[in-house]
PDB file of C-alpha atoms and ligand atoms in Angstrom:
ATOM      1  CA  MET P   1     -73.954  50.141  62.526  1.00 65.00           C
ATOM      2  CA  SER P   2     -71.217  51.578  60.330  1.00 84.00           C
ATOM      3  CA  ALA P   3     -72.926  50.588  57.111  1.00 96.00           C
ATOM      4  CA  LEU P   4     -72.158  52.801  54.126  1.00 97.00           C
ATOM      5  CA  ASN P   5     -74.731  55.520  53.578  1.00 97.00           C
ATOM      6  CA  GLU P   6     -76.590  55.997  50.303  1.00 97.00           C
ATOM      7  CA  LYS P   7     -74.117  58.565  49.020  1.00 97.00           C
ATOM      8  CA  GLN P   8     -71.133  56.324  49.786  1.00 97.00           C
ATOM      9  CA  ILE P   9     -72.770  53.396  47.993  1.00 98.00           C
ATOM     10  CA  LYS P  10     -73.518  55.644  45.003  1.00 97.00           C
ATOM     11  CA  ASP P  11     -69.914  56.866  44.999  1.00 97.00           C
ATOM     12  CA  TYR P  12     -68.639  53.290  45.101  1.00 98.00           C
ATOM     13  CA  ASP P  13     -70.856  52.328  42.171  1.00 98.00           C
ATOM     14  CA  TYR P  14     -69.822  55.424  40.225  1.00 98.00           C
ATOM     15  CA  ASN P  15     -66.082  55.519  40.965  1.00 98.00           C
ATOM     16  CA  GLY P  16     -65.277  51.888  41.783  1.00 98.00           C
ATOM     17  CA  PHE P  17     -63.943  52.675  45.243  1.00 98.00           C
ATOM     18  CA  ILE P  18     -64.909  54.391  48.474  1.00 98.00           C
ATOM     19  CA  SER P  19     -62.499  56.132  50.843  1.00 98.00           C
ATOM     20  CA  PRO P  20     -61.739  57.025  53.597  1.00 98.00           C
ATOM     21  CA  ILE P  21     -63.714  54.990  56.122  1.00 97.00           C
ATOM     22  CA  ASP P  22     -62.758  55.365  59.795  1.00 97.00           C
ATOM     23  CA  VAL P  23     -62.181  51.950  61.270  1.00 97.00           C
ATOM     24  CA  LEU P  24     -59.373  51.802  63.853  1.00 98.00           C
ATOM     25  CA  SER P  25     -57.917  54.307  66.288  1.00 98.00           C
ATOM     26  CA  LEU P  26     -54.343  55.443  65.786  1.00 98.00           C
ATOM     27  CA  GLU P  27     -53.349  53.334  68.807  1.00 98.00           C
ATOM     28  CA  GLU P  28     -54.934  50.217  67.301  1.00 98.00           C
ATOM     29  CA  ALA P  29     -53.123  50.833  64.018  1.00 98.00           C
ATOM     30  CA  GLU P  30     -49.866  51.277  65.936  1.00 98.00           C
ATOM     31  CA  ASP P  31     -50.415  47.981  67.760  1.00 98.00           C
ATOM     32  CA  ILE P  32     -50.708  46.255  64.394  1.00 98.00           C
ATOM     33  CA  LYS P  33     -47.492  47.897  63.229  1.00 98.00           C
ATOM     34  CA  LYS P  34     -45.800  46.668  66.410  1.00 98.00           C
ATOM     35  CA  GLU P  35     -47.095  43.145  65.716  1.00 98.00           C
ATOM     36  CA  ILE P  36     -45.474  43.276  62.262  1.00 98.00           C
ATOM     37  CA  GLU P  37     -42.186  44.491  63.735  1.00 98.00           C
ATOM     38  CA  PHE P  38     -42.303  41.815  66.430  1.00 98.00           C
ATOM     39  CA  ILE P  39     -42.860  39.039  63.879  1.00 98.00           C
ATOM     40  CA  GLU P  40     -40.143  40.429  61.604  1.00 98.00           C
ATOM     41  CA  LYS P  41     -37.652  40.502  64.478  1.00 98.00           C
ATOM     42  CA  LYS P  42     -38.450  37.091  65.956  1.00 98.00           C
ATOM     43  CA  TRP P  43     -39.173  35.213  62.696  1.00 98.00           C
ATOM     44  CA  PRO P  44     -37.352  37.198  59.956  1.00 98.00           C
ATOM     45  CA  ASP P  45     -38.525  34.934  57.107  1.00 97.00           C
ATOM     46  CA  GLU P  46     -42.198  34.850  58.028  1.00 98.00           C
ATOM     47  CA  LEU P  47     -43.505  37.914  56.199  1.00 98.00           C
ATOM     48  CA  ILE P  48     -41.252  38.007  53.169  1.00 96.00           C
ATOM     49  CA  GLY P  49     -42.016  36.759  49.653  1.00 96.00           C
ATOM     50  CA  LEU P  50     -45.073  34.522  49.523  1.00 96.00           C
ATOM     51  CA  GLY P  51     -45.199  34.788  53.338  1.00 97.00           C
ATOM     52  CA  ARG P  52     -46.676  38.291  53.130  1.00 98.00           C
ATOM     53  CA  ASN P  53     -49.982  36.564  52.389  1.00 98.00           C
ATOM     54  CA  ASN P  54     -52.478  35.306  54.949  1.00 98.00           C
ATOM     55  CA  VAL P  55     -50.824  36.584  58.123  1.00 98.00           C
ATOM     56  CA  HIS P  56     -54.323  36.540  59.648  1.00 98.00           C
ATOM     57  CA  TYR P  57     -53.945  32.756  60.018  1.00 98.00           C
ATOM     58  CA  ILE P  58     -50.967  33.069  62.369  1.00 98.00           C
ATOM     59  CA  SER P  59     -51.707  36.280  64.272  1.00 98.00           C
ATOM     60  CA  PRO P  60     -54.826  36.879  66.401  1.00 98.00           C
ATOM     61  CA  ILE P  61     -54.276  40.629  66.000  1.00 98.00           C
ATOM     62  CA  PHE P  62     -54.599  40.428  62.212  1.00 98.00           C
ATOM     63  CA  ASP P  63     -57.404  37.897  62.514  1.00 98.00           C
ATOM     64  CA  LYS P  64     -59.336  40.374  64.672  1.00 98.00           C
ATOM     65  CA  VAL P  65     -59.015  43.041  61.974  1.00 98.00           C
ATOM     66  CA  CYS P  66     -60.614  40.716  59.401  1.00 98.00           C
ATOM     67  CA  HIS P  67     -63.610  40.265  61.712  1.00 98.00           C
ATOM     68  CA  ASN P  68     -63.892  43.928  62.734  1.00 98.00           C
ATOM     69  CA  SER P  69     -67.591  44.850  62.801  1.00 98.00           C
ATOM     70  CA  LYS P  70     -67.049  48.345  61.355  1.00 98.00           C
ATOM     71  CA  ILE P  71     -65.253  46.889  58.353  1.00 98.00           C
ATOM     72  CA  LEU P  72     -67.874  44.167  57.946  1.00 98.00           C
ATOM     73  CA  ASP P  73     -70.746  46.656  58.153  1.00 98.00           C
ATOM     74  CA  ALA P  74     -69.212  48.615  55.275  1.00 98.00           C
ATOM     75  CA  VAL P  75     -68.445  45.456  53.305  1.00 98.00           C
ATOM     76  CA  GLU P  76     -71.990  44.166  53.849  1.00 98.00           C
ATOM     77  CA  SER P  77     -73.321  47.334  52.182  1.00 98.00           C
ATOM     78  CA  ILE P  78     -71.551  46.225  49.014  1.00 98.00           C
ATOM     79  CA  ILE P  79     -71.644  42.423  48.879  1.00 98.00           C
ATOM     80  CA  GLY P  80     -74.507  41.495  51.200  1.00 98.00           C
ATOM     81  CA  LYS P  81     -74.683  39.796  54.575  1.00 98.00           C
ATOM     82  CA  ASP P  82     -73.080  36.415  53.841  1.00 98.00           C
ATOM     83  CA  ILE P  83     -69.389  37.266  53.937  1.00 98.00           C
ATOM     84  CA  LEU P  84     -66.196  35.193  53.834  1.00 98.00           C
ATOM     85  CA  VAL P  85     -62.607  36.268  54.359  1.00 98.00           C
ATOM     86  CA  GLY P  86     -60.958  34.952  51.186  1.00 98.00           C
ATOM     87  CA  GLY P  87     -57.367  35.935  51.976  1.00 98.00           C
ATOM     88  CA  THR P  88     -55.095  38.763  53.102  1.00 98.00           C
ATOM     89  CA  THR P  89     -51.886  40.424  51.939  1.00 97.00           C
ATOM     90  CA  LEU P  90     -49.442  42.847  53.501  1.00 98.00           C
ATOM     91  CA  PHE P  91     -48.258  45.552  51.128  1.00 97.00           C
ATOM     92  CA  ILE P  92     -45.208  47.072  52.793  1.00 97.00           C
ATOM     93  CA  LYS P  93     -43.119  49.744  51.070  1.00 97.00           C
ATOM     94  CA  ASP P  94     -39.846  50.392  52.800  1.00 96.00           C
ATOM     95  CA  PRO P  95     -38.375  53.863  52.293  1.00 94.00           C
ATOM     96  CA  ASP P  96     -34.980  52.635  51.112  1.00 85.00           C
ATOM     97  CA  LYS P  97     -36.438  50.279  48.474  1.00 91.00           C
ATOM     98  CA  LYS P  98     -37.934  51.070  45.101  1.00 94.00           C
ATOM     99  CA  GLY P  99     -41.185  49.149  45.504  1.00 96.00           C
ATOM    100  CA  PHE P 100     -44.183  50.117  43.414  1.00 95.00           C
ATOM    101  CA  VAL P 101     -47.409  48.530  42.221  1.00 96.00           C
ATOM    102  CA  SER P 102     -48.149  48.692  38.505  1.00 96.00           C
ATOM    103  CA  TRP P 103     -51.607  49.558  37.157  1.00 97.00           C
ATOM    104  CA  HIS P 104     -53.788  46.493  37.329  1.00 97.00           C
ATOM    105  CA  GLN P 105     -57.250  45.096  37.928  1.00 97.00           C
ATOM    106  CA  ASP P 106     -57.528  42.590  40.778  1.00 97.00           C
ATOM    107  CA  ALA P 107     -60.137  40.577  38.876  1.00 97.00           C
ATOM    108  CA  LYS P 108     -57.606  39.714  36.165  1.00 95.00           C
ATOM    109  CA  TYR P 109     -55.656  37.102  38.171  1.00 93.00           C
ATOM    110  CA  ILE P 110     -57.504  36.478  41.407  1.00 96.00           C
ATOM    111  CA  GLY P 111     -60.039  33.918  40.160  1.00 97.00           C
ATOM    112  CA  PHE P 112     -63.085  34.981  42.196  1.00 98.00           C
ATOM    113  CA  GLU P 113     -66.365  34.691  40.261  1.00 98.00           C
ATOM    114  CA  PRO P 114     -68.963  36.150  40.152  1.00 98.00           C
ATOM    115  CA  TYR P 115     -67.662  39.606  41.100  1.00 97.00           C
ATOM    116  CA  ASN P 116     -69.605  39.805  44.349  1.00 98.00           C
ATOM    117  CA  TRP P 117     -66.443  40.657  46.269  1.00 98.00           C
ATOM    118  CA  VAL P 118     -64.577  43.703  47.429  1.00 98.00           C
ATOM    119  CA  THR P 119     -61.007  44.430  48.464  1.00 98.00           C
ATOM    120  CA  ALA P 120     -60.447  46.255  51.758  1.00 98.00           C
ATOM    121  CA  TRP P 121     -57.200  48.238  52.110  1.00 98.00           C
ATOM    122  CA  LEU P 122     -56.462  49.196  55.715  1.00 98.00           C
ATOM    123  CA  ALA P 123     -53.825  51.841  56.368  1.00 98.00           C
ATOM    124  CA  ILE P 124     -51.534  50.690  59.176  1.00 98.00           C
ATOM    125  CA  THR P 125     -49.434  53.816  58.624  1.00 98.00           C
ATOM    126  CA  ASP P 126     -50.581  56.983  56.881  1.00 98.00           C
ATOM    127  CA  ALA P 127     -50.720  56.514  53.110  1.00 98.00           C
ATOM    128  CA  ASN P 128     -50.233  59.635  51.015  1.00 98.00           C
ATOM    129  CA  GLU P 129     -48.747  60.830  47.765  1.00 97.00           C
ATOM    130  CA  GLU P 130     -45.277  61.140  49.223  1.00 97.00           C
ATOM    131  CA  ASN P 131     -45.077  57.570  50.493  1.00 98.00           C
ATOM    132  CA  GLY P 132     -46.809  55.910  47.548  1.00 98.00           C
ATOM    133  CA  CYS P 133     -50.505  55.589  48.348  1.00 98.00           C
ATOM    134  CA  MET P 134     -52.695  53.790  45.830  1.00 98.00           C
ATOM    135  CA  ARG P 135     -54.080  55.764  42.894  1.00 98.00           C
ATOM    136  CA  MET P 136     -57.468  54.764  41.539  1.00 98.00           C
ATOM    137  CA  TRP P 137     -58.742  55.213  37.973  1.00 98.00           C
ATOM    138  CA  SER P 138     -62.332  56.179  38.753  1.00 98.00           C
ATOM    139  CA  GLY P 139     -64.939  54.612  36.505  1.00 97.00           C
ATOM    140  CA  SER P 140     -62.531  52.069  34.970  1.00 97.00           C
ATOM    141  CA  HIS P 141     -64.430  49.282  36.771  1.00 98.00           C
ATOM    142  CA  LYS P 142     -67.267  49.803  34.307  1.00 97.00           C
ATOM    143  CA  GLU P 143     -65.115  48.743  31.378  1.00 93.00           C
ATOM    144  CA  LYS P 144     -64.008  45.218  30.536  1.00 93.00           C
ATOM    145  CA  ILE P 145     -60.984  43.344  31.826  1.00 96.00           C
ATOM    146  CA  LYS P 146     -58.017  44.989  30.143  1.00 96.00           C
ATOM    147  CA  ASP P 147     -54.897  43.407  28.689  1.00 94.00           C
ATOM    148  CA  HIS P 148     -52.105  43.140  31.252  1.00 96.00           C
ATOM    149  CA  LYS P 149     -48.469  42.761  30.280  1.00 93.00           C
ATOM    150  CA  ASP P 150     -46.387  40.574  32.610  1.00 92.00           C
ATOM    151  CA  THR P 151     -43.241  42.645  33.185  1.00 93.00           C
ATOM    152  CA  TYR P 152     -41.619  40.848  36.160  1.00 91.00           C
ATOM    153  CA  ASP P 153     -39.985  44.154  37.136  1.00 92.00           C
ATOM    154  CA  LYS P 154     -37.893  43.361  40.219  1.00 93.00           C
ATOM    155  CA  ASN P 155     -39.301  46.309  42.190  1.00 94.00           C
ATOM    156  CA  ASN P 156     -42.918  45.594  41.317  1.00 94.00           C
ATOM    157  CA  LEU P 157     -44.793  44.349  44.383  1.00 93.00           C
ATOM    158  CA  LEU P 158     -47.260  42.407  42.235  1.00 92.00           C
ATOM    159  CA  THR P 159     -46.586  38.739  41.596  1.00 90.00           C
ATOM    160  CA  ARG P 160     -45.766  38.916  37.895  1.00 89.00           C
ATOM    161  CA  GLY P 161     -45.563  42.685  37.456  1.00 91.00           C
ATOM    162  CA  GLN P 162     -48.840  42.606  35.554  1.00 90.00           C
ATOM    163  CA  THR P 163     -49.418  46.016  34.005  1.00 95.00           C
ATOM    164  CA  VAL P 164     -52.267  47.778  32.221  1.00 96.00           C
ATOM    165  CA  GLN P 165     -50.691  50.182  29.769  1.00 96.00           C
ATOM    166  CA  ASN P 166     -51.671  53.735  28.774  1.00 95.00           C
ATOM    167  CA  VAL P 167     -53.508  54.653  31.960  1.00 97.00           C
ATOM    168  CA  PRO P 168     -54.405  58.392  31.918  1.00 96.00           C
ATOM    169  CA  ILE P 169     -52.611  59.452  35.107  1.00 96.00           C
ATOM    170  CA  ASP P 170     -54.510  62.778  35.325  1.00 96.00           C
ATOM    171  CA  GLU P 171     -57.744  60.829  35.571  1.00 95.00           C
ATOM    172  CA  THR P 172     -56.527  58.879  38.604  1.00 98.00           C
ATOM    173  CA  THR P 173     -57.180  59.877  42.222  1.00 98.00           C
ATOM    174  CA  PRO P 174     -54.778  59.429  45.135  1.00 98.00           C
ATOM    175  CA  ASN P 175     -56.297  57.237  47.822  1.00 98.00           C
ATOM    176  CA  ILE P 176     -55.053  59.198  50.821  1.00 98.00           C
ATOM    177  CA  LEU P 177     -55.630  57.511  54.161  1.00 98.00           C
ATOM    178  CA  LYS P 178     -54.666  58.169  57.760  1.00 98.00           C
ATOM    179  CA  ALA P 179     -53.445  55.213  59.817  1.00 98.00           C
ATOM    180  CA  GLY P 180     -56.560  53.305  60.889  1.00 98.00           C
ATOM    181  CA  GLN P 181     -58.642  54.314  57.864  1.00 98.00           C
ATOM    182  CA  LEU P 182     -59.878  51.959  55.192  1.00 98.00           C
ATOM    183  CA  SER P 183     -60.774  52.037  51.540  1.00 98.00           C
ATOM    184  CA  LEU P 184     -62.871  49.528  49.614  1.00 98.00           C
ATOM    185  CA  HIS P 185     -62.280  48.872  45.934  1.00 98.00           C
ATOM    186  CA  HIS P 186     -64.093  47.057  43.168  1.00 98.00           C
ATOM    187  CA  PRO P 187     -62.626  43.901  41.502  1.00 98.00           C
ATOM    188  CA  MET P 188     -62.434  45.673  38.131  1.00 98.00           C
ATOM    189  CA  ILE P 189     -61.034  49.095  39.023  1.00 98.00           C
ATOM    190  CA  VAL P 190     -57.611  49.887  37.560  1.00 98.00           C
ATOM    191  CA  HIS P 191     -55.276  50.988  40.343  1.00 98.00           C
ATOM    192  CA  GLY P 192     -51.613  51.066  41.256  1.00 98.00           C
ATOM    193  CA  SER P 193     -49.130  52.921  43.447  1.00 97.00           C
ATOM    194  CA  GLY P 194     -45.798  54.697  43.112  1.00 97.00           C
ATOM    195  CA  LEU P 195     -42.568  54.888  45.082  1.00 97.00           C
ATOM    196  CA  ASN P 196     -42.252  55.614  48.749  1.00 97.00           C
ATOM    197  CA  LYS P 197     -40.252  58.838  48.785  1.00 97.00           C
ATOM    198  CA  SER P 198     -40.604  59.432  52.521  1.00 97.00           C
ATOM    199  CA  ASN P 199     -38.323  58.267  55.336  1.00 97.00           C
ATOM    200  CA  GLU P 200     -40.916  55.987  56.904  1.00 97.00           C
ATOM    201  CA  ARG P 201     -42.482  52.688  55.965  1.00 98.00           C
ATOM    202  CA  ARG P 202     -45.832  52.669  54.217  1.00 98.00           C
ATOM    203  CA  ILE P 203     -47.884  49.687  55.347  1.00 98.00           C
ATOM    204  CA  GLY P 204     -51.237  48.493  54.039  1.00 98.00           C
ATOM    205  CA  PHE P 205     -53.010  45.388  55.327  1.00 98.00           C
ATOM    206  CA  VAL P 206     -55.305  44.228  52.574  1.00 98.00           C
ATOM    207  CA  ILE P 207     -58.189  41.826  52.937  1.00 98.00           C
ATOM    208  CA  GLN P 208     -58.008  40.434  49.435  1.00 97.00           C
ATOM    209  CA  SER P 209     -60.719  39.882  49.465  1.00 97.00           C
ATOM    210  CA  TYR P 210     -64.036  39.785  51.255  1.00 98.00           C
ATOM    211  CA  ILE P 211     -66.140  37.508  49.101  1.00 98.00           C
ATOM    212  CA  GLY P 212     -69.852  36.743  49.130  1.00 98.00           C
ATOM    213  CA  THR P 213     -70.579  33.096  49.927  1.00 98.00           C
ATOM    214  CA  ASN P 214     -71.839  32.774  46.328  1.00 98.00           C
ATOM    215  CA  VAL P 215     -68.326  33.476  44.997  1.00 98.00           C
ATOM    216  CA  ASP P 216     -66.310  30.531  43.706  1.00 98.00           C
ATOM    217  CA  GLN P 217     -62.558  30.323  43.083  1.00 98.00           C
ATOM    218  CA  VAL P 218     -62.341  29.355  39.414  1.00 98.00           C
ATOM    219  CA  LEU P 219     -58.538  29.131  39.169  1.00 97.00           C
ATOM    220  CA  GLY P 220     -57.741  26.945  42.163  1.00 97.00           C
ATOM    221  CA  LYS P 221     -58.356  26.417  45.861  1.00 97.00           C
ATOM    222  CA  ILE P 222     -58.666  28.862  48.741  1.00 98.00           C
ATOM    223  CA  PHE P 223     -59.348  28.561  52.427  1.00 98.00           C
ATOM    224  CA  VAL P 224     -61.913  30.876  54.004  1.00 98.00           C
ATOM    225  CA  GLN P 225     -63.219  32.071  57.337  1.00 98.00           C
ATOM    226  CA  GLN P 226     -66.864  32.893  57.927  1.00 98.00           C
ATOM    227  CA  ALA P 227     -66.938  36.612  58.706  1.00 98.00           C
ATOM    228  CA  ARG P 228     -70.684  37.108  58.781  1.00 98.00           C
ATOM    229  CA  GLY P 229     -73.913  35.282  57.861  1.00 98.00           C
ATOM    230  CA  LYS P 230     -74.135  31.717  56.539  1.00 98.00           C
ATOM    231  CA  ASP P 231     -72.377  29.770  53.825  1.00 98.00           C
ATOM    232  CA  THR P 232     -74.999  27.683  52.061  1.00 98.00           C
ATOM    233  CA  PHE P 233     -72.876  27.380  48.892  1.00 98.00           C
ATOM    234  CA  LYS P 234     -69.946  25.608  50.590  1.00 97.00           C
ATOM    235  CA  TYR P 235     -67.530  26.221  47.694  1.00 98.00           C
ATOM    236  CA  HIS P 236     -64.482  26.561  49.952  1.00 98.00           C
ATOM    237  CA  GLU P 237     -62.780  24.838  52.876  1.00 98.00           C
ATOM    238  CA  HIS P 238     -63.473  26.752  56.101  1.00 98.00           C
ATOM    239  CA  THR P 239     -60.697  27.202  58.664  1.00 97.00           C
ATOM    240  CA  LYS P 240     -60.714  28.030  62.332  1.00 93.00           C
ATOM    241  CA  ARG P 241     -59.324  31.261  63.772  1.00 97.00           C
ATOM    242  CA  PRO P 242     -55.931  31.545  65.514  1.00 98.00           C
ATOM    243  CA  VAL P 243     -55.819  31.893  69.290  1.00 96.00           C
ATOM    244  CA  GLU P 244     -52.081  32.504  69.671  1.00 98.00           C
ATOM    245  CA  LEU P 245     -49.273  33.972  67.617  1.00 98.00           C
ATOM    246  CA  MET P 246     -47.354  31.514  65.421  1.00 98.00           C
ATOM    247  CA  ASN P 247     -49.057  28.323  66.546  1.00 98.00           C
ATOM    248  CA  LYS P 248     -47.468  25.347  64.750  1.00 98.00           C
ATOM    249  CA  ASN P 249     -50.692  24.157  63.130  1.00 98.00           C
ATOM    250  CA  ASP P 250     -51.635  27.670  62.048  1.00 98.00           C
ATOM    251  CA  ILE P 251     -48.251  28.070  60.343  1.00 98.00           C
ATOM    252  CA  ILE P 252     -48.891  24.841  58.447  1.00 98.00           C
ATOM    253  CA  LEU P 253     -52.273  26.202  57.364  1.00 98.00           C
ATOM    254  CA  LYS P 254     -50.779  29.544  56.270  1.00 98.00           C
ATOM    255  CA  ASN P 255     -48.101  27.798  54.210  1.00 98.00           C
ATOM    256  CA  LYS P 256     -50.641  25.475  52.619  1.00 98.00           C
ATOM    257  CA  ALA P 257     -52.971  28.386  51.785  1.00 98.00           C
ATOM    258  CA  ASN P 258     -50.069  30.320  50.282  1.00 98.00           C
ATOM    259  CA  GLU P 259     -48.919  27.404  48.119  1.00 97.00           C
ATOM    260  CA  GLU P 260     -52.450  27.202  46.713  1.00 97.00           C
ATOM    261  CA  LEU P 261     -52.546  30.976  46.247  1.00 96.00           C
ATOM    262  CA  SER P 262     -49.286  30.871  44.342  1.00 95.00           C
ATOM    263  CA  LYS P 263     -50.788  28.338  41.904  1.00 95.00           C
ATOM    264  CA  ILE P 264     -53.685  30.758  41.338  1.00 95.00           C
ATOM    265  CA  PHE P 265     -51.570  33.876  40.860  1.00 93.00           C
ATOM    266  CA  TYR P 266     -49.076  32.151  38.545  1.00 90.00           C
ATOM    267  CA  LYS P 267     -51.545  30.157  36.482  1.00 91.00           C
ATOM    268  CA  ASP P 268     -50.241  30.150  32.883  1.00 87.00           C
ATOM    269  CA  ALA P 269     -47.385  32.505  33.875  1.00 88.00           C
ATOM    270  CA  LYS P 270     -44.020  32.156  32.109  1.00 86.00           C
ATOM    271  CA  LYS P 271     -42.138  32.207  35.396  1.00 88.00           C
ATOM    272  CA  ILE P 272     -42.620  32.527  39.143  1.00 89.00           C
ATOM    273  CA  GLY P 273     -41.877  35.897  40.732  1.00 84.00           C
ATOM    274  CA  LYS P 274     -40.838  36.845  44.282  1.00 86.00           C
ATOM    275  CA  TYR P 275     -44.264  36.800  45.920  1.00 86.00           C
TER     276      TYR P 275
HETATM  277  O1  AKG Y 301     -50.679  48.662  48.428  1.00 86.86           O
HETATM  278  C1  AKG Y 301     -50.619  49.017  47.267  1.00 86.86           C
HETATM  279  O2  AKG Y 301     -49.938  49.981  46.932  1.00 86.86           O
HETATM  280  C2  AKG Y 301     -51.403  48.303  46.203  1.00 86.86           C
HETATM  281  C3  AKG Y 301     -52.351  47.289  46.747  1.00 86.86           C
HETATM  282  C4  AKG Y 301     -53.280  46.725  45.711  1.00 86.86           C
HETATM  283  O3  AKG Y 301     -53.032  46.750  44.544  1.00 86.86           O
HETATM  284  C5  AKG Y 301     -54.519  46.118  46.170  1.00 86.86           C
HETATM  285  O4  AKG Y 301     -54.805  46.118  47.355  1.00 86.86           O
HETATM  286  O5  AKG Y 301     -55.299  45.645  45.299  1.00 86.86           O
END
């Protein structure tokens, strides 16, 4: 069992995130990076824009990560034993681009209620202060949902550039991870990330999110996979898992899931962004 220990659970409750958790070996993380590079080379449009979401539907390698027992043990410590995969996103920061993620709370736009869910950020490459790791505002998850301003900044990796203003930077903590390590963060924690100033890519694969089976999607429709336990609530449409890379039917499913996700993320938005 790689369940979180008492101290880790206390830290999560107190700070709103827990990190680092050892999950994959360096070799396993490198294999995932190679999978990304392979897809990008063979199908250049597949992972860009809205396509960065839900790659676990078209790649058995990513699917396997979502069902990794070490990750699920840790997740179970937070949301209980009945767990669904509610979606995934690749956050890639290329060194020659100016990508950043503004301060935000996931709960603001994601539509999962109640908040019995957790976001898992897996480092596929090292993530550090130089290459723009996430920074977490500890304790901010205990406050209410804050106002977000939709900025639509072209380098913002969030859909509408939603931004919480006046975040006290000195009170934020860098979420430094080695490739293969994971962090878990609370729906309400304010977090963001800066520029990649290194010469290498920074890649995070984010299960966004693991949801308890009692969690509904109040802004639209999602597809889910059963990761652990039983779904007696049956709020969502369950999908099967991919057995080969880029199967035609799996691509259709990914595109359908992403169209629905776009409706959720852009609900009441003034315009549609890049992702
Ligand atoms: O990858 C990043 O820098 C930010 C990701 C993020 O905001 C999230 O996983 O909730």
